[in-house]
Amino acid sequence: MSQFHLKRGSPEEEFPDLGQNSTWMGQILTPAMYRRQFNRCTQSGVIFDDVIRLGLEEPGHWLGPVSVGCVAGDAQSYILFCDFFDQVIEAYHKHKVTSQTPESDFNFDNLKGGDDLDRSYAVHCEVSAVRGVEDFCFPTHCSRGERRQLLTLARRALQWLEEEMPGRLLLLEELSQEQQRELNLDSPSPTQLRIGVARDWPDARAVWVSKNGSLVIWVNMDDHLKLVSTRNDANIAEAFKCICINLQKLENYYRELRHPFIWKLQLGWVTSSPAHVGTGLKVSVHLKLQHLPKHKRLQDVLKRLRIHMDSTESPALYHVSNATTFGLSEVGLTQLVVDGVKLLIAMEKRLEDGRDIDNLIPTQK
């Protein structure tokens, strides 16, 4: 949170050293831009130095494969510091911020395929969505009281959800080590501690788990809410359907509680990270690949498909996901991953047979 008692010099004296900074923040921020933002402060006390601190302390941080290098302390940050944030968003997502409202589509029936991936290659999938709650600061800036109010709201909303999908809410401070392992819950990283996301850990943090195991909802972690649906049969269509249905239910519940999810006209859904604006949606698949990762055209293929591929701890197992969350609808982004994964599998099969993949190289999406 902002340290108002610190005595600051002039913008020229306070401008950070960006010489070794490779984040989008480091590439975009100029002395003139810093000077314009310097004395601005949101109603909840977020100043511009709060926004850029993440990129200064951890240039390769946890908020995206290519670091945005900044976080918003509250929803007003995206408006007050818009000439900075808009440029970061456009650079990261490769999509222009305009006056047009971003497209939204939660009709999972519009998705083509996703339930027919070759299980010899696709072994696991996960679909997640993050949301911020109106009238509260984001986790990097919120107080203990705000965090506890957010947990109270989540309890009420999830009680309504349980009427249709049985589940239980677990407080992190009450979890056993075995439960933490089952949920793949790690201790806060040094970066999360430094920027305030893990402040007062684990106070008012919780996780809701559905009885059938199809849905997990994290409360007050990196974001106010994060819904996650995983499947060991790599059925993206079913995981996406689960997220769509339950996210819309929660949206209605929070609206009834008079704290709707945060939506900005030009950006769509917003949370603390510019890497998640638009849809807040992440679609990922674990793929078994032996030959394609070594191919000289791989990075070009991934760029054209607008997807990321990262190695995992398991040999020949790769994590494939959408590169951005802004510029396409929820169905559009999911379709991008489904089509991309199918093409990667087709290329792997070609290479297994000793054939080239030149005629499978896609045009730019």
C-alpha positions as MATLAB code, in Angstrom:
seq = 'MSQFHLKRGSPEEEFPDLGQNSTWMGQILTPAMYRRQFNRCTQSGVIFDDVIRLGLEEPGHWLGPVSVGCVAGDAQSYILFCDFFDQVIEAYHKHKVTSQTPESDFNFDNLKGGDDLDRSYAVHCEVSAVRGVEDFCFPTHCSRGERRQLLTLARRALQWLEEEMPGRLLLLEELSQEQQRELNLDSPSPTQLRIGVARDWPDARAVWVSKNGSLVIWVNMDDHLKLVSTRNDANIAEAFKCICINLQKLENYYRELRHPFIWKLQLGWVTSSPAHVGTGLKVSVHLKLQHLPKHKRLQDVLKRLRIHMDSTESPALYHVSNATTFGLSEVGLTQLVVDGVKLLIAMEKRLEDGRDIDNLIPTQK';
ca = [
       0.000    0.000    0.000;
       1.102    3.583   -0.540;
       3.586    4.900    1.989;
       2.314    8.466    2.380;
       4.810    9.276    5.124;
       7.738    8.864    2.709;
       9.230   12.121    1.555;
       9.499   12.076   -2.221;
      11.661   14.259   -4.407;
      10.753   15.644   -7.811;
       9.666   13.353  -10.689;
      13.133   13.740  -12.167;
      14.746   12.637   -8.906;
      12.344    9.731   -8.413;
      12.295    8.312  -11.965;
      13.357    4.641  -11.734;
      16.390    3.088  -13.410;
      14.955    1.026  -16.263;
      18.239    0.189  -17.979;
      18.048   -3.554  -17.246;
      14.253   -3.781  -17.123;
      12.767   -6.055  -19.811;
       9.116   -5.837  -18.772;
       6.497   -4.023  -20.833;
       6.409   -1.391  -18.108;
      10.151   -0.858  -18.526;
       9.819   -0.509  -22.286;
       6.864    1.878  -22.206;
       7.481    4.168  -19.221;
       9.212    7.455  -20.094;
      10.249   10.412  -17.893;
       7.476   12.511  -19.438;
       4.836    9.846  -18.733;
       6.136    9.376  -15.182;
       5.955   13.139  -14.610;
       2.296   13.206  -15.721;
       1.336   10.392  -13.333;
       3.544   11.447  -10.439;
       1.072   13.385   -8.268;
      -2.049   11.430   -9.165;
      -3.729    9.276   -6.517;
      -6.880    7.157   -6.646;
      -9.619    7.559   -4.049;
      -8.316    4.511   -2.191;
      -4.771    5.874   -2.076;
      -3.019    4.127   -4.992;
      -0.182    6.200   -6.452;
       1.730    5.517   -9.643;
       4.776    4.121   -7.825;
       2.470    1.419   -6.395;
       1.530    0.481   -9.954;
       5.076    0.050  -11.259;
       6.729   -1.367   -8.124;
       6.240   -4.966   -9.257;
       8.247   -4.490  -12.446;
      11.025   -2.745  -10.549;
      11.384   -5.451   -7.902;
      10.747   -8.539  -10.016;
      11.222   -7.967  -13.778;
      10.263  -11.572  -14.555;
       7.284  -11.885  -12.247;
       4.377  -14.245  -11.787;
       1.671  -12.434  -13.739;
       2.347  -13.677  -17.239;
       4.736  -15.509  -19.580;
       5.918  -12.137  -20.899;
       5.946   -9.825  -17.909;
       3.671   -6.799  -17.921;
       5.713   -5.441  -15.009;
       2.865   -3.611  -13.261;
      -0.316   -4.121  -11.267;
      -3.417   -2.051  -10.583;
      -4.135   -1.332   -6.928;
      -7.823   -0.753   -7.620;
     -10.220   -0.445  -10.548;
      -9.804    3.336  -10.699;
      -6.105    2.826  -11.492;
      -7.055    1.745  -15.018;
      -8.820    5.090  -15.514;
      -6.518    7.494  -13.679;
      -3.360    6.014  -15.221;
      -4.992    5.056  -18.512;
      -2.343    6.571  -20.799;
       0.139    4.129  -19.209;
      -2.095    1.083  -18.723;
      -3.635    1.265  -22.204;
      -0.185    1.110  -23.788;
       0.854   -1.847  -21.613;
      -2.383   -3.676  -22.441;
      -2.015   -3.051  -26.168;
       1.620   -4.213  -26.150;
       0.965   -7.357  -24.126;
      -2.272   -8.459  -25.807;
      -1.413   -7.215  -29.315;
      -4.858   -5.614  -29.491;
      -5.866   -1.952  -29.630;
      -7.857   -0.389  -26.782;
     -10.749    1.468  -28.414;
     -14.055    3.005  -27.365;
     -15.793   -0.187  -28.502;
     -17.038   -2.506  -25.748;
     -15.152   -5.850  -25.814;
     -17.125   -8.799  -27.113;
     -18.372  -11.337  -24.572;
     -19.775  -14.804  -25.284;
     -20.479  -17.374  -22.564;
     -22.600  -19.594  -24.832;
     -20.532  -22.763  -24.551;
     -22.624  -24.409  -27.284;
     -20.892  -22.076  -29.756;
     -17.585  -23.872  -29.140;
     -16.679  -26.264  -31.950;
     -14.886  -29.360  -30.717;
     -12.873  -29.470  -27.516;
     -14.301  -32.835  -26.479;
     -12.466  -34.757  -29.195;
      -8.749  -34.157  -28.577;
      -6.477  -37.157  -29.241;
      -5.895  -38.635  -25.785;
      -2.600  -40.144  -26.926;
      -1.263  -36.580  -26.824;
      -3.671  -34.464  -24.753;
      -3.563  -35.720  -21.173;
      -5.025  -32.953  -19.010;
      -6.800  -29.595  -19.345;
      -7.691  -26.648  -17.164;
      -9.979  -23.666  -17.711;
      -9.902  -20.778  -15.236;
     -11.377  -17.309  -14.917;
     -10.535  -14.455  -12.544;
     -12.807  -11.666  -11.344;
     -12.547   -8.503   -9.274;
     -15.376   -7.323   -7.012;
     -16.698   -3.761   -7.234;
     -15.997   -1.350   -4.338;
     -12.891   -3.198   -3.097;
      -9.191   -2.641   -3.745;
      -7.315   -5.409   -5.514;
      -5.208   -7.826   -3.384;
      -2.028   -5.784   -3.857;
      -3.615   -2.836   -2.055;
      -6.566   -4.052    0.052;
      -6.675   -3.908    3.833;
      -7.410   -6.715    6.297;
     -10.916   -5.338    6.739;
     -11.609   -5.317    2.998;
     -10.253   -8.844    2.618;
     -12.498  -10.094    5.425;
     -15.523   -8.358    3.872;
     -14.715  -10.065    0.575;
     -14.637  -13.423    2.347;
     -18.030  -12.696    3.920;
     -19.472  -11.890    0.478;
     -17.962  -15.077   -0.942;
     -19.528  -17.155    1.849;
     -22.985  -15.803    1.018;
     -22.599  -16.194   -2.742;
     -21.202  -19.719   -2.437;
     -24.036  -20.762   -0.129;
     -26.415  -19.928   -2.969;
     -24.221  -21.811   -5.433;
     -24.269  -24.873   -3.158;
     -28.040  -25.131   -3.583;
     -27.348  -26.387   -7.120;
     -23.745  -27.636   -6.817;
     -22.840  -29.141   -3.442;
     -19.438  -28.151   -2.104;
     -17.649  -26.768    0.933;
     -15.645  -23.681    1.790;
     -12.281  -24.262    3.475;
     -10.276  -21.540    5.201;
      -6.595  -21.750    4.303;
      -5.537  -21.275    7.915;
      -7.462  -24.443    8.824;
      -6.086  -26.676    6.051;
      -3.875  -29.603    6.989;
      -0.606  -30.158    5.116;
      -2.201  -33.089    3.299;
      -5.111  -30.902    2.139;
      -2.657  -28.245    0.969;
      -0.805  -30.853   -1.095;
      -4.058  -32.125   -2.618;
      -4.916  -28.560   -3.671;
      -1.361  -27.878   -4.931;
      -1.221  -24.942   -2.533;
       2.235  -23.447   -2.177;
       3.480  -20.912    0.350;
       3.486  -17.296   -0.916;
       6.412  -16.485   -3.181;
       8.896  -13.735   -2.254;
       7.409  -11.573   -5.002;
       3.864  -11.996   -3.690;
       5.069  -11.037   -0.235;
       6.934   -7.950   -1.480;
       4.077   -6.494   -3.506;
       1.452   -7.098   -0.821;
      -0.635   -9.878   -2.365;
       0.256  -12.177    0.533;
      -0.058   -9.554    3.251;
      -1.412  -11.044    6.532;
      -1.241  -14.537    5.038;
      -3.354  -16.683    5.384;
      -5.938  -14.403    7.004;
      -9.299  -14.376    5.122;
      -8.031  -16.623    2.306;
     -10.205  -19.569    1.397;
     -10.933  -22.205   -1.219;
     -14.297  -23.680   -2.184;
     -14.297  -27.211   -3.607;
     -17.294  -28.794   -5.302;
     -18.312  -32.243   -4.082;
     -17.802  -33.795   -7.513;
     -14.362  -32.165   -7.850;
     -15.216  -30.405  -11.111;
     -14.814  -26.860   -9.751;
     -12.469  -25.083   -7.353;
     -12.910  -21.415   -6.389;
     -10.079  -19.496   -4.734;
     -10.963  -16.462   -2.591;
      -8.559  -13.573   -1.877;
      -5.493  -15.102   -3.449;
      -3.864  -13.305   -6.416;
      -7.349  -12.021   -7.279;
     -10.628  -11.571   -5.436;
     -12.024  -14.704   -7.086;
     -10.564  -17.386   -9.316;
     -12.670  -20.235  -10.700;
     -10.803  -23.332  -11.898;
     -12.129  -26.435  -13.656;
      -9.676  -29.254  -14.395;
     -10.183  -32.527  -16.206;
      -7.906  -35.534  -16.569;
      -9.627  -36.510  -19.828;
      -8.556  -33.246  -21.526;
     -12.192  -32.429  -22.333;
     -11.891  -28.669  -22.796;
     -15.553  -28.371  -23.803;
     -16.797  -29.717  -20.454;
     -14.315  -27.662  -18.418;
     -15.295  -24.506  -20.323;
     -18.998  -25.284  -19.836;
     -18.444  -25.666  -16.081;
     -16.727  -22.271  -15.886;
     -19.340  -20.500  -18.036;
     -22.325  -21.793  -16.062;
     -20.934  -21.172  -12.594;
     -19.250  -17.865  -13.386;
     -22.557  -16.456  -14.633;
     -24.331  -17.746  -11.529;
     -21.794  -16.079   -9.267;
     -22.045  -12.881  -11.294;
     -25.784  -12.801  -10.602;
     -25.293  -13.611   -6.890;
     -22.739  -10.834   -6.431;
     -25.003   -8.402   -8.255;
     -27.802   -9.279   -5.812;
     -25.342   -8.559   -2.992;
     -24.796   -5.124   -4.600;
     -21.142   -5.793   -5.324;
     -21.010   -6.804   -9.009;
     -17.878   -7.959  -10.765;
     -15.736   -5.111  -12.119;
     -16.375   -4.307  -15.779;
     -14.827   -1.392  -17.665;
     -16.390   -0.215  -20.917;
     -13.202   -0.274  -23.016;
     -11.439   -3.162  -21.269;
     -14.094   -5.678  -20.258;
     -13.521   -7.584  -17.009;
     -10.576   -6.207  -15.029;
      -8.535   -7.488  -12.096;
      -5.183   -6.481  -10.630;
      -3.101   -7.614  -13.615;
      -3.259   -6.004  -17.073;
      -2.346   -9.484  -18.349;
      -5.885  -10.648  -17.465;
      -8.122   -7.818  -18.719;
     -10.910   -8.530  -21.193;
     -12.074  -12.021  -20.284;
      -9.821  -13.054  -17.399;
      -9.915  -16.485  -19.048;
      -7.068  -18.993  -19.246;
      -7.437  -22.247  -21.199;
      -4.581  -24.734  -20.947;
      -3.779  -28.277  -22.045;
      -0.920  -30.613  -21.157;
       0.409  -32.217  -24.332;
       2.804  -35.114  -24.878;
       5.218  -33.984  -27.588;
       8.536  -35.544  -28.588;
       9.462  -33.989  -31.937;
       7.683  -30.654  -32.349;
       9.451  -28.863  -29.442;
      12.747  -29.303  -31.337;
      11.439  -27.965  -34.645;
      12.997  -24.740  -35.928;
       9.605  -23.257  -36.892;
       7.932  -23.882  -33.518;
       8.126  -20.329  -32.156;
       6.789  -18.950  -35.437;
       3.904  -21.439  -35.323;
       3.031  -20.515  -31.718;
       3.107  -16.802  -32.527;
       0.774  -17.314  -35.479;
      -1.599  -19.396  -33.362;
      -1.469  -16.843  -30.499;
      -0.731  -19.523  -27.917;
       2.100  -20.192  -25.450;
       3.901  -23.486  -24.945;
       6.042  -24.055  -21.853;
       7.953  -27.092  -20.638;
       6.952  -28.856  -17.415;
       8.850  -30.909  -14.862;
       7.920  -34.052  -16.811;
      10.011  -34.805  -19.922;
       8.114  -34.471  -23.214;
       5.088  -32.949  -21.435;
       4.241  -29.363  -22.372;
       1.777  -26.765  -21.092;
      -0.133  -25.041  -23.919;
      -2.379  -22.028  -23.251;
      -3.832  -18.860  -24.764;
      -1.287  -16.038  -24.983;
      -3.754  -13.235  -24.225;
      -7.162  -12.629  -22.654;
      -8.148   -9.428  -24.487;
      -9.471   -8.952  -28.014;
     -11.607  -12.082  -28.375;
     -14.700  -13.386  -26.588;
     -14.612  -16.249  -24.102;
     -15.727  -18.701  -26.781;
     -13.275  -17.186  -29.265;
     -10.291  -17.612  -26.930;
     -11.253  -21.181  -26.069;
     -11.698  -21.986  -29.758;
      -8.226  -20.557  -30.389;
      -6.694  -23.053  -27.943;
      -8.779  -25.996  -29.180;
      -7.817  -25.367  -32.817;
      -4.209  -24.663  -31.885;
      -3.833  -27.867  -29.871;
      -5.320  -29.929  -32.690;
      -2.848  -28.415  -35.141;
       0.108  -29.063  -32.810;
      -0.963  -32.690  -32.497;
      -1.281  -32.991  -36.292;
       2.229  -31.564  -36.674;
       3.628  -33.979  -34.079;
       2.116  -36.917  -35.973;
       3.679  -35.699  -39.213;
       7.094  -35.446  -37.594;
       6.720  -38.924  -36.069;
       6.315  -40.272  -39.590;
       9.402  -38.393  -40.784;
       7.375  -35.964  -42.921;
       7.641  -32.163  -43.016;
       5.022  -29.774  -41.633;
       5.462  -26.860  -44.047;
       1.961  -27.083  -45.496;
       0.479  -27.114  -41.974;
       2.066  -23.792  -40.963;
      -0.898  -21.466  -40.288;
      -1.391  -17.898  -41.347;
      -1.402  -15.277  -38.576;
      -4.543  -15.602  -36.403;
];
